[in-house]
CSV table of C-alpha atoms in Angstrom, one decimal:
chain,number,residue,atom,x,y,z
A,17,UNK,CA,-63.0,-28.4,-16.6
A,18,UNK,CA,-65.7,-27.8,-13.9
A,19,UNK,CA,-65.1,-27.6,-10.1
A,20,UNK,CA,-68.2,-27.9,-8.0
A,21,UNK,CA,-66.9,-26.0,-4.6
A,22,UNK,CA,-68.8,-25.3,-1.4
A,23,UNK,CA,-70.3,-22.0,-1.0
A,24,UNK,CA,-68.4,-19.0,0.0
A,25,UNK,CA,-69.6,-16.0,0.6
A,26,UNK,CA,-69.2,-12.1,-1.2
A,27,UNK,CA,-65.4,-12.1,0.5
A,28,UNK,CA,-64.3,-15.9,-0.2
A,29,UNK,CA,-65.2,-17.9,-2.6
A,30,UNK,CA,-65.3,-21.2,-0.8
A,31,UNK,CA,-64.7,-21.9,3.3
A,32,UNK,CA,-63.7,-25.4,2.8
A,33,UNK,CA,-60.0,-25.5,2.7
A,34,UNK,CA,-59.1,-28.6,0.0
A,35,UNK,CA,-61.4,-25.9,-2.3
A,36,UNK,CA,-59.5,-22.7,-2.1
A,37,UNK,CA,-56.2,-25.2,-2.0
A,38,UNK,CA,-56.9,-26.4,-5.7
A,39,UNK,CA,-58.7,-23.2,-6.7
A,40,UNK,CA,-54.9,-21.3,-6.0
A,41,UNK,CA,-53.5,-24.3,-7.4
A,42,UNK,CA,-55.0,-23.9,-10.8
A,43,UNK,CA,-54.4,-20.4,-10.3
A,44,UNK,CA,-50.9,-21.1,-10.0
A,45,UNK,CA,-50.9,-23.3,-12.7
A,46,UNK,CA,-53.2,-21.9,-15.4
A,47,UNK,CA,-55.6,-24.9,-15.3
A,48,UNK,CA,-58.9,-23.7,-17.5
A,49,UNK,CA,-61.3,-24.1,-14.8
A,50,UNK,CA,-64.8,-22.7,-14.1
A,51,UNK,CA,-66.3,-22.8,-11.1
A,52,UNK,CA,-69.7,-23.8,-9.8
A,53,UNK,CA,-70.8,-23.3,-5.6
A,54,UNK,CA,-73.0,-25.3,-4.2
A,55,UNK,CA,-74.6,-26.0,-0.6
A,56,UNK,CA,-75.6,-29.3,-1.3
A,57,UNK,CA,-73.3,-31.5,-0.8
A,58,UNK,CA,-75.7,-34.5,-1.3
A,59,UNK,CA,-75.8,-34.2,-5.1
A,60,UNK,CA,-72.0,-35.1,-5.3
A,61,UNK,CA,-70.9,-38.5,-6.1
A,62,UNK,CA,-69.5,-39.1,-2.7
A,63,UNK,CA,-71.6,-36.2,-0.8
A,64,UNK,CA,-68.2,-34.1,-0.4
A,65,UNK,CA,-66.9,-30.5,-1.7
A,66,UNK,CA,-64.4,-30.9,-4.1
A,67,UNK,CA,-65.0,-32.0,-7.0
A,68,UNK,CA,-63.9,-31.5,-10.7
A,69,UNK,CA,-65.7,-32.9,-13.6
A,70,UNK,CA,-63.5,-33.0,-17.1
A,71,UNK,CA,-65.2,-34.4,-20.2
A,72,UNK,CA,-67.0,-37.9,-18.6
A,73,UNK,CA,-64.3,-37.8,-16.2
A,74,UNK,CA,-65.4,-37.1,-12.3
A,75,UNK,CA,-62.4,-36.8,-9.6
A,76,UNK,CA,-62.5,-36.1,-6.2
A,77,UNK,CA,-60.0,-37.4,-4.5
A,78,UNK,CA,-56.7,-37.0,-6.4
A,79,UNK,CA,-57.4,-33.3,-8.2
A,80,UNK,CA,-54.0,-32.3,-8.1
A,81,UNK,CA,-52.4,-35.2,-9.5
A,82,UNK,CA,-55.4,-35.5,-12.3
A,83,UNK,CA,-54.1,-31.5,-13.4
A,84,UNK,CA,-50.7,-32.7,-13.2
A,85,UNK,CA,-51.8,-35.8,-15.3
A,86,UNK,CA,-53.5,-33.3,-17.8
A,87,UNK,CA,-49.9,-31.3,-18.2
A,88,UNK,CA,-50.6,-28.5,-15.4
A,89,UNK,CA,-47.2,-29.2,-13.3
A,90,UNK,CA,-45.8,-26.6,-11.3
A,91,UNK,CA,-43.1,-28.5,-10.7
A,92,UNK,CA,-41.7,-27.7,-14.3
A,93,UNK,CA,-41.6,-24.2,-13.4
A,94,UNK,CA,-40.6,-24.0,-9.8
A,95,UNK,CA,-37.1,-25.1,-8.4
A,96,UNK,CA,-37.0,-27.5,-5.5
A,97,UNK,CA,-36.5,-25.0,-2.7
A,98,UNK,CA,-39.6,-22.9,-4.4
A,99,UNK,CA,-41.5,-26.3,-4.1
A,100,UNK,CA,-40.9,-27.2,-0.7
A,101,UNK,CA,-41.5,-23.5,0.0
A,102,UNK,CA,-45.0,-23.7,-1.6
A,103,UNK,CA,-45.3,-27.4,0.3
A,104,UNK,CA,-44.6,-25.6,3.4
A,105,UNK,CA,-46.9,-22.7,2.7
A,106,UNK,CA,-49.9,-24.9,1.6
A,107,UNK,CA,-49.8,-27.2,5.0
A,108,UNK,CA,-49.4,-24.0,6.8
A,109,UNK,CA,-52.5,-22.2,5.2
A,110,UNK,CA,-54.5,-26.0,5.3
A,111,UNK,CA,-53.8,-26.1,9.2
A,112,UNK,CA,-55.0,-22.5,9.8
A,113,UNK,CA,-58.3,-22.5,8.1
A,114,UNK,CA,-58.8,-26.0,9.5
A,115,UNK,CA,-58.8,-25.1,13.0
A,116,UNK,CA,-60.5,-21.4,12.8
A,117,UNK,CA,-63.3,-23.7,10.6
A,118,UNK,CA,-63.1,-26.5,13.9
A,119,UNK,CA,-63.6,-23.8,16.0
């Protein structure tokens, strides 16, 4: 599996928050992914950072629930207060980096 992510810099990665969400996701969940960073958005499918290629397979939208459909689940190793813990800590992190990105 491939993930095409928006350019970071030396200390990050990738700025754009869905990217670092599924890149600690896969982390998490030991999805084999490389990555590849881009600034040209334009030579995605839909012109937007994520996406994951797999095989002739393409996603952007539903990432998560295509590594979930491929058998990387955290939910078969967390217990439901770890789960709504990580819930709550992934909105929290998505709402931070969106508004000092906005800004």
């Amino acid at each position: 599996m491939e993930l095409l992510i928006h350019s970071g810099d030396e200390y990050v990665e990738s700025f754009e928050p869905e990217s670092l969400a599924i890149l600690t996701y896969a982390k998490l969940a030991k999805v084999p992914i490389s990555t590849t960073s881009s600034c040209l958005p334009w030579r995605t499918p839909s012109g937007q950072f994520p996406v994951l290629r797999h095989g002739d397979t393409v996603v952007q939208k539903d990432i998560f629930n295509y590594f979930k459909s491929q058998g990387y689940s955290l939910d078969d190793v967390l217990t439901a207060k770890q789960t709504a813990e990580a819930f709550t800590y992934k909105t929290s992190v998505r709402d931070a980096l969106h508004k000092a990105l906005v800004r």
